[in-house]
CSV table of N, CA and C in Angstrom, one decimal:
chain,number,residue,atom,x,y,z
A,1,MET,N,90.7,138.0,82.2
A,1,MET,CA,90.6,137.7,83.6
A,1,MET,C,89.2,136.9,83.8
A,2,GLU,N,89.4,135.8,84.4
A,2,GLU,CA,88.3,134.8,84.7
A,2,GLU,C,87.2,135.6,85.9
A,3,LYS,N,85.9,135.4,85.5
A,3,LYS,CA,85.2,136.0,86.6
A,3,LYS,C,85.0,135.0,87.8
A,4,PRO,N,84.6,135.6,88.9
A,4,PRO,CA,84.6,134.7,90.1
A,4,PRO,C,83.4,133.8,90.1
A,5,LYS,N,83.5,132.6,90.8
A,5,LYS,CA,82.3,131.7,90.7
A,5,LYS,C,81.6,131.6,92.1
A,6,GLN,N,82.5,132.5,93.1
A,6,GLN,CA,81.7,132.5,94.3
A,6,GLN,C,82.0,134.0,95.0
A,7,HIS,N,81.0,134.2,95.9
A,7,HIS,CA,81.0,135.5,96.6
A,7,HIS,C,80.4,135.2,98.0
A,8,SER,N,81.2,135.7,99.1
A,8,SER,CA,80.7,135.6,100.4
A,8,SER,C,80.4,136.8,101.1
A,9,VAL,N,79.3,137.0,102.0
A,9,VAL,CA,79.0,138.1,102.7
A,9,VAL,C,78.8,137.9,104.0
A,10,THR,N,79.3,138.7,105.1
A,10,THR,CA,79.2,138.4,106.4
A,10,THR,C,78.6,139.4,107.0
A,11,TRP,N,77.6,139.1,108.0
A,11,TRP,CA,76.8,140.1,108.8
A,11,TRP,C,77.1,139.6,110.1
A,12,THR,N,76.9,140.7,111.3
A,12,THR,CA,77.0,140.3,112.6
A,12,THR,C,75.6,140.5,113.0
A,13,VAL,N,75.0,139.2,113.7
A,13,VAL,CA,73.6,139.3,113.9
A,13,VAL,C,73.2,140.3,115.0
A,14,THR,N,72.2,141.1,114.7
A,14,THR,CA,71.7,142.1,115.8
A,14,THR,C,70.4,141.9,116.1
A,15,ASP,N,69.9,142.7,117.1
A,15,ASP,CA,68.5,142.4,117.7
A,15,ASP,C,67.5,142.6,116.7
A,16,ASP,N,67.7,143.5,115.6
A,16,ASP,CA,66.7,143.8,114.6
A,16,ASP,C,66.7,142.7,113.8
A,17,MET,N,67.7,141.7,113.7
A,17,MET,CA,67.8,140.5,112.7
A,17,MET,C,67.1,139.3,113.4
A,18,THR,N,66.5,139.4,114.5
A,18,THR,CA,66.2,138.3,115.2
A,18,THR,C,64.6,137.8,114.8
A,19,ALA,N,64.3,136.6,115.3
A,19,ALA,CA,63.0,136.1,115.2
A,19,ALA,C,62.0,136.7,116.1
A,20,LYS,N,62.3,136.9,117.1
A,20,LYS,CA,61.7,137.7,118.2
A,20,LYS,C,61.2,139.2,117.7
A,21,ARG,N,62.2,139.8,117.0
A,21,ARG,CA,61.9,141.3,116.4
A,21,ARG,C,60.8,141.3,115.5
A,22,ILE,N,60.8,140.3,114.6
A,22,ILE,CA,59.7,140.4,113.5
A,22,ILE,C,58.2,139.7,113.9
A,23,GLY,N,58.2,139.3,115.4
A,23,GLY,CA,57.0,139.1,115.8
A,23,GLY,C,56.7,137.5,116.1
A,24,ALA,N,57.7,136.8,115.7
A,24,ALA,CA,57.6,135.2,115.9
A,24,ALA,C,57.9,135.0,117.3
A,25,ALA,N,57.5,133.8,117.6
A,25,ALA,CA,57.5,133.4,119.2
A,25,ALA,C,58.8,132.9,119.3
A,26,GLY,N,60.0,133.5,118.9
A,26,GLY,CA,61.3,133.0,119.0
A,26,GLY,C,62.2,133.6,120.0
A,27,SER,N,63.4,133.1,120.0
A,27,SER,CA,64.2,134.0,121.0
A,27,SER,C,65.1,134.9,120.1
A,28,LYS,N,66.1,135.3,120.6
A,28,LYS,CA,67.3,136.3,120.1
A,28,LYS,C,68.1,135.5,119.2
A,29,ILE,N,67.6,134.9,118.0
A,29,ILE,CA,68.5,134.2,117.2
A,29,ILE,C,68.1,134.7,115.8
A,30,LEU,N,69.0,134.6,114.8
A,30,LEU,CA,68.8,135.1,113.5
A,30,LEU,C,67.4,134.5,112.8
A,31,SER,N,66.7,135.5,112.4
A,31,SER,CA,65.3,135.0,111.7
A,31,SER,C,65.6,134.3,110.5
A,32,THR,N,64.6,133.5,109.9
A,32,THR,CA,64.9,133.0,108.6
A,32,THR,C,64.8,133.9,107.5
A,33,PRO,N,63.8,134.8,107.6
A,33,PRO,CA,63.8,135.9,106.7
A,33,PRO,C,65.2,136.9,106.5
A,34,ASN,N,65.7,137.0,107.7
A,34,ASN,CA,67.0,137.7,107.6
A,34,ASN,C,68.3,136.9,106.9
A,35,MET,N,68.1,135.4,107.2
A,35,MET,CA,69.2,134.5,106.6
A,35,MET,C,69.1,134.6,105.2
A,36,LEU,N,67.7,134.5,104.6
A,36,LEU,CA,67.3,134.7,103.3
A,36,LEU,C,67.8,135.9,102.8
A,37,ALA,N,67.6,137.0,103.2
A,37,ALA,CA,68.3,138.3,103.0
A,37,ALA,C,69.6,138.3,102.6
A,38,LEU,N,70.5,137.6,103.5
A,38,LEU,CA,71.9,137.6,103.5
A,38,LEU,C,72.2,136.8,102.4
A,39,MET,N,71.4,135.6,102.2
A,39,MET,CA,71.9,134.8,101.0
A,39,MET,C,71.6,135.3,99.7
A,40,GLU,N,70.5,136.1,99.6
A,40,GLU,CA,70.3,136.8,98.4
A,40,GLU,C,71.3,138.0,98.4
A,41,THR,N,71.7,138.6,99.3
A,41,THR,CA,72.9,139.7,99.1
A,41,THR,C,74.1,139.1,98.5
A,42,SER,N,74.3,137.8,98.8
A,42,SER,CA,75.8,137.3,98.3
A,42,SER,C,75.4,136.9,97.0
A,43,ALA,N,74.3,136.5,96.7
A,43,ALA,CA,74.0,136.1,95.2
A,43,ALA,C,74.1,137.4,94.2
A,44,LEU,N,73.5,138.4,94.7
A,44,LEU,CA,73.2,139.6,94.0
A,44,LEU,C,74.6,140.2,93.8
A,45,GLU,N,75.4,140.1,94.7
A,45,GLU,CA,76.8,140.9,94.8
A,45,GLU,C,77.7,139.8,93.7
A,46,LEU,N,77.4,138.7,93.7
A,46,LEU,CA,78.2,137.7,92.7
A,46,LEU,C,77.5,138.1,91.2
A,47,ALA,N,76.3,138.0,91.1
A,47,ALA,CA,75.6,138.4,89.8
A,47,ALA,C,76.2,139.5,89.1
A,48,ARG,N,76.5,140.6,89.9
A,48,ARG,CA,77.1,141.8,89.4
A,48,ARG,C,78.1,141.7,88.4
A,49,GLU,N,79.0,140.6,88.8
A,49,GLU,CA,80.3,140.4,88.1
A,49,GLU,C,80.0,139.9,86.6
A,50,TYR,N,78.7,139.5,86.3
A,50,TYR,CA,78.4,139.0,85.2
A,50,TYR,C,77.4,139.8,84.2
A,51,LEU,N,77.2,140.9,84.7
A,51,LEU,CA,76.2,141.8,84.0
A,51,LEU,C,76.6,142.8,83.1
A,52,ASP,N,76.2,143.1,82.1
A,52,ASP,CA,76.4,144.2,81.1
A,52,ASP,C,75.9,145.4,81.7
A,53,GLU,N,76.7,146.5,81.3
A,53,GLU,CA,76.2,147.9,81.7
A,53,GLU,C,74.6,148.2,81.7
A,54,GLY,N,74.1,148.7,82.5
A,54,GLY,CA,72.6,149.1,82.6
A,54,GLY,C,71.7,147.9,82.7
A,55,MET,N,72.3,146.7,83.3
A,55,MET,CA,71.6,145.6,83.8
A,55,MET,C,71.7,145.5,85.4
A,56,THR,N,70.7,144.7,85.8
A,56,THR,CA,70.6,144.3,87.2
A,56,THR,C,69.9,143.0,87.2
A,57,THR,N,69.7,142.5,88.5
A,57,THR,CA,69.0,141.2,88.6
A,57,THR,C,67.9,141.4,89.7
A,58,VAL,N,66.8,140.6,89.5
A,58,VAL,CA,65.9,140.6,90.6
A,58,VAL,C,65.7,139.0,91.0
A,59,GLY,N,65.5,138.9,92.2
A,59,GLY,CA,65.3,137.6,92.7
A,59,GLY,C,63.8,137.2,92.4
A,60,ALA,N,63.7,135.8,92.1
A,60,ALA,CA,62.7,135.1,91.4
A,60,ALA,C,62.2,134.1,92.1
A,61,GLU,N,63.0,133.3,92.8
A,61,GLU,CA,62.7,132.1,93.4
A,61,GLU,C,63.9,131.7,94.4
A,62,ALA,N,63.5,131.0,95.6
A,62,ALA,CA,64.6,130.5,96.6
A,62,ALA,C,63.9,129.5,97.2
A,63,HIS,N,64.8,128.5,97.6
A,63,HIS,CA,64.6,127.5,98.6
A,63,HIS,C,65.7,127.4,99.5
A,64,VAL,N,65.1,127.5,100.8
A,64,VAL,CA,66.0,127.8,101.9
A,64,VAL,C,65.6,126.7,102.9
A,65,LYS,N,66.7,126.2,103.6
A,65,LYS,CA,66.8,125.5,104.9
A,65,LYS,C,67.5,126.0,106.0
A,66,HIS,N,66.9,126.3,106.9
A,66,HIS,CA,67.5,126.9,108.2
A,66,HIS,C,67.7,125.7,109.1
A,67,LEU,N,69.0,125.6,109.1
A,67,LEU,CA,69.5,124.4,109.9
A,67,LEU,C,69.8,124.4,111.3
A,68,ALA,N,70.4,125.5,111.8
A,68,ALA,CA,70.8,125.7,113.1
A,68,ALA,C,70.5,127.2,113.7
A,69,PRO,N,70.3,127.5,114.9
A,69,PRO,CA,70.2,128.8,115.4
A,69,PRO,C,71.6,129.7,115.4
A,70,THR,N,71.4,131.2,115.2
A,70,THR,CA,72.7,131.8,115.4
A,70,THR,C,72.4,132.9,116.3
A,71,PRO,N,72.8,133.0,117.4
A,71,PRO,CA,72.5,134.2,118.3
A,71,PRO,C,73.0,135.6,117.9
A,72,VAL,N,72.5,136.5,118.7
A,72,VAL,CA,72.8,137.8,118.5
A,72,VAL,C,74.4,137.9,118.9
A,73,GLY,N,75.0,138.8,118.0
A,73,GLY,CA,76.4,139.0,118.4
A,73,GLY,C,77.3,138.3,117.6
A,74,MET,N,76.9,137.0,117.0
A,74,MET,CA,77.7,136.0,116.3
A,74,MET,C,77.9,136.5,114.9
A,75,GLU,N,78.9,136.4,114.2
A,75,GLU,CA,79.0,136.4,112.7
A,75,GLU,C,78.3,135.5,111.9
A,76,VAL,N,77.9,135.6,110.9
A,76,VAL,CA,77.4,134.7,109.9
A,76,VAL,C,77.5,135.1,108.5
A,77,THR,N,78.1,134.1,107.9
A,77,THR,CA,78.4,134.4,106.3
A,77,THR,C,77.8,133.3,105.6
A,78,ALA,N,77.2,134.1,104.4
A,78,ALA,CA,76.7,133.4,103.2
A,78,ALA,C,77.6,133.3,101.9
A,79,THR,N,77.6,132.2,101.5
A,79,THR,CA,78.7,132.0,100.3
A,79,THR,C,77.7,131.6,99.0
A,80,ALA,N,77.8,132.5,98.1
A,80,ALA,CA,76.9,132.0,97.0
A,80,ALA,C,78.0,131.5,95.9
A,81,THR,N,77.6,130.4,95.2
A,81,THR,CA,78.2,129.8,94.1
A,81,THR,C,77.3,129.7,92.9
A,82,LEU,N,77.8,130.5,91.8
A,82,LEU,CA,77.3,130.5,90.6
A,82,LEU,C,77.2,129.0,90.0
A,83,ARG,N,75.8,128.5,89.9
A,83,ARG,CA,75.6,127.2,89.4
A,83,ARG,C,75.7,127.1,87.7
A,84,GLU,N,74.7,128.1,87.3
A,84,GLU,CA,74.3,127.9,85.9
A,84,GLU,C,73.8,129.4,85.3
A,85,ILE,N,74.1,129.6,84.3
A,85,ILE,CA,73.5,131.0,83.6
A,85,ILE,C,72.9,130.4,82.4
A,86,GLU,N,71.6,130.6,82.2
A,86,GLU,CA,70.9,130.2,80.9
A,86,GLU,C,69.8,131.5,80.4
A,87,ARG,N,70.5,132.1,79.5
A,87,ARG,CA,69.7,133.4,78.9
A,87,ARG,C,69.8,134.4,80.1
A,88,ARG,N,68.7,134.8,80.5
A,88,ARG,CA,68.5,135.6,81.8
A,88,ARG,C,68.6,135.3,83.0
A,89,LYS,N,68.3,133.9,83.3
A,89,LYS,CA,68.3,133.1,84.5
A,89,LYS,C,69.8,132.9,85.0
A,90,MET,N,69.9,133.1,86.4
A,90,MET,CA,71.2,132.8,87.1
A,90,MET,C,70.8,132.1,88.3
A,91,TRP,N,71.1,130.6,88.5
A,91,TRP,CA,70.9,129.9,89.5
A,91,TRP,C,72.4,130.0,90.4
A,92,PHE,N,72.0,130.1,91.9
A,92,PHE,CA,73.1,130.1,92.8
A,92,PHE,C,72.8,128.9,93.8
A,93,ASP,N,73.7,128.3,94.3
A,93,ASP,CA,73.7,127.5,95.4
A,93,ASP,C,74.4,128.3,96.6
A,94,ILE,N,73.7,128.1,97.7
A,94,ILE,CA,74.3,129.1,98.7
A,94,ILE,C,74.4,128.3,100.2
A,95,GLU,N,75.5,128.4,100.8
A,95,GLU,CA,75.6,128.0,102.1
A,95,GLU,C,75.9,129.0,103.1
A,96,VAL,N,75.2,128.9,104.4
A,96,VAL,CA,75.4,129.9,105.4
A,96,VAL,C,76.1,129.2,106.5
A,97,HIS,N,77.2,129.7,107.0
A,97,HIS,CA,77.7,129.1,108.3
A,97,HIS,C,78.1,130.4,109.3
A,98,ASP,N,77.8,130.0,110.5
A,98,ASP,CA,78.1,130.9,111.7
A,98,ASP,C,79.5,130.4,112.5
A,99,GLU,N,79.8,130.9,113.5
A,99,GLU,CA,81.0,130.6,114.1
A,99,GLU,C,81.0,129.2,114.6
A,100,LYS,N,79.9,128.6,114.5
A,100,LYS,CA,79.9,127.0,115.3
A,100,LYS,C,79.8,126.3,114.1
A,101,GLY,N,79.4,126.6,112.7
A,101,GLY,CA,79.4,125.6,111.6
A,101,GLY,C,78.2,126.2,110.8
A,102,LYS,N,78.0,125.0,109.8
A,102,LYS,CA,76.9,125.2,109.0
A,102,LYS,C,75.5,125.6,109.5
A,103,CYS,N,74.8,126.7,109.2
A,103,CYS,CA,73.5,126.9,109.9
A,103,CYS,C,72.2,126.9,108.6
A,104,GLY,N,72.7,127.1,107.4
A,104,GLY,CA,71.7,127.3,106.4
A,104,GLY,C,72.3,126.8,105.0
A,105,GLU,N,71.3,126.5,104.2
A,105,GLU,CA,71.7,126.2,102.6
A,105,GLU,C,70.4,126.3,102.0
A,106,GLY,N,70.8,126.4,100.5
A,106,GLY,CA,69.6,126.6,99.7
A,106,GLY,C,70.0,127.0,98.3
A,107,TRP,N,69.2,127.3,97.4
A,107,TRP,CA,69.3,127.8,96.0
A,107,TRP,C,68.7,128.9,95.9
A,108,HIS,N,68.9,129.8,94.9
A,108,HIS,CA,68.3,131.1,94.6
A,108,HIS,C,68.4,131.2,93.0
A,109,LEU,N,67.4,131.9,92.4
A,109,LEU,CA,67.2,132.1,91.0
A,109,LEU,C,67.2,133.7,91.1
A,110,ARG,N,67.8,134.3,90.2
A,110,ARG,CA,67.9,135.6,89.9
A,110,ARG,C,67.7,135.9,88.4
A,111,ILE,N,67.0,136.8,87.9
A,111,ILE,CA,66.6,137.0,86.6
A,111,ILE,C,67.4,138.4,86.2
A,112,MET,N,68.1,138.7,85.1
A,112,MET,CA,68.6,139.8,84.7
A,112,MET,C,67.5,140.7,83.8
A,113,VAL,N,67.6,141.9,84.3
A,113,VAL,CA,66.5,142.9,83.8
A,113,VAL,C,67.4,144.2,83.5
A,114,PRO,N,66.8,145.0,82.6
A,114,PRO,CA,67.2,146.3,82.5
A,114,PRO,C,67.1,147.3,83.8
A,115,GLN,N,68.2,147.9,84.1
A,115,GLN,CA,68.0,148.7,85.3
A,115,GLN,C,67.3,150.0,85.0
A,116,LYS,N,66.3,150.1,85.9
A,116,LYS,CA,65.4,151.3,85.6
A,116,LYS,C,66.1,152.7,86.0
A,117,LYS,N,65.9,153.6,85.3
A,117,LYS,CA,66.6,155.0,85.7
A,117,LYS,C,65.5,155.7,86.6
A,118,ASP,N,66.1,156.3,87.4
A,118,ASP,CA,64.9,157.2,88.4
A,118,ASP,C,64.6,158.6,87.8
């Protein structure tokens, strides 16, 4: 069975995810750090499909463009597409859409590492 090349994660924007909540002089819209967290989550979940047992990934680099505001109560979806795997490095292209259209884009690098046992 072929492994998936894309994975999407959807969140509903809450007050805790807003720019105003993190201290920025913004209004009640999705903050860029929370948009990045959603993007990383979609990439992490896709990465898991490619990992050997006992492995995980860590975020190493991200380039993000926040293109449009998403208000509290609206759903927002990040779709990660696996672009390339080179040894332990995994590159993802990610687009973010809300109910009005595209609101973010970027790319993300994750590195495969052994999972630590607690």
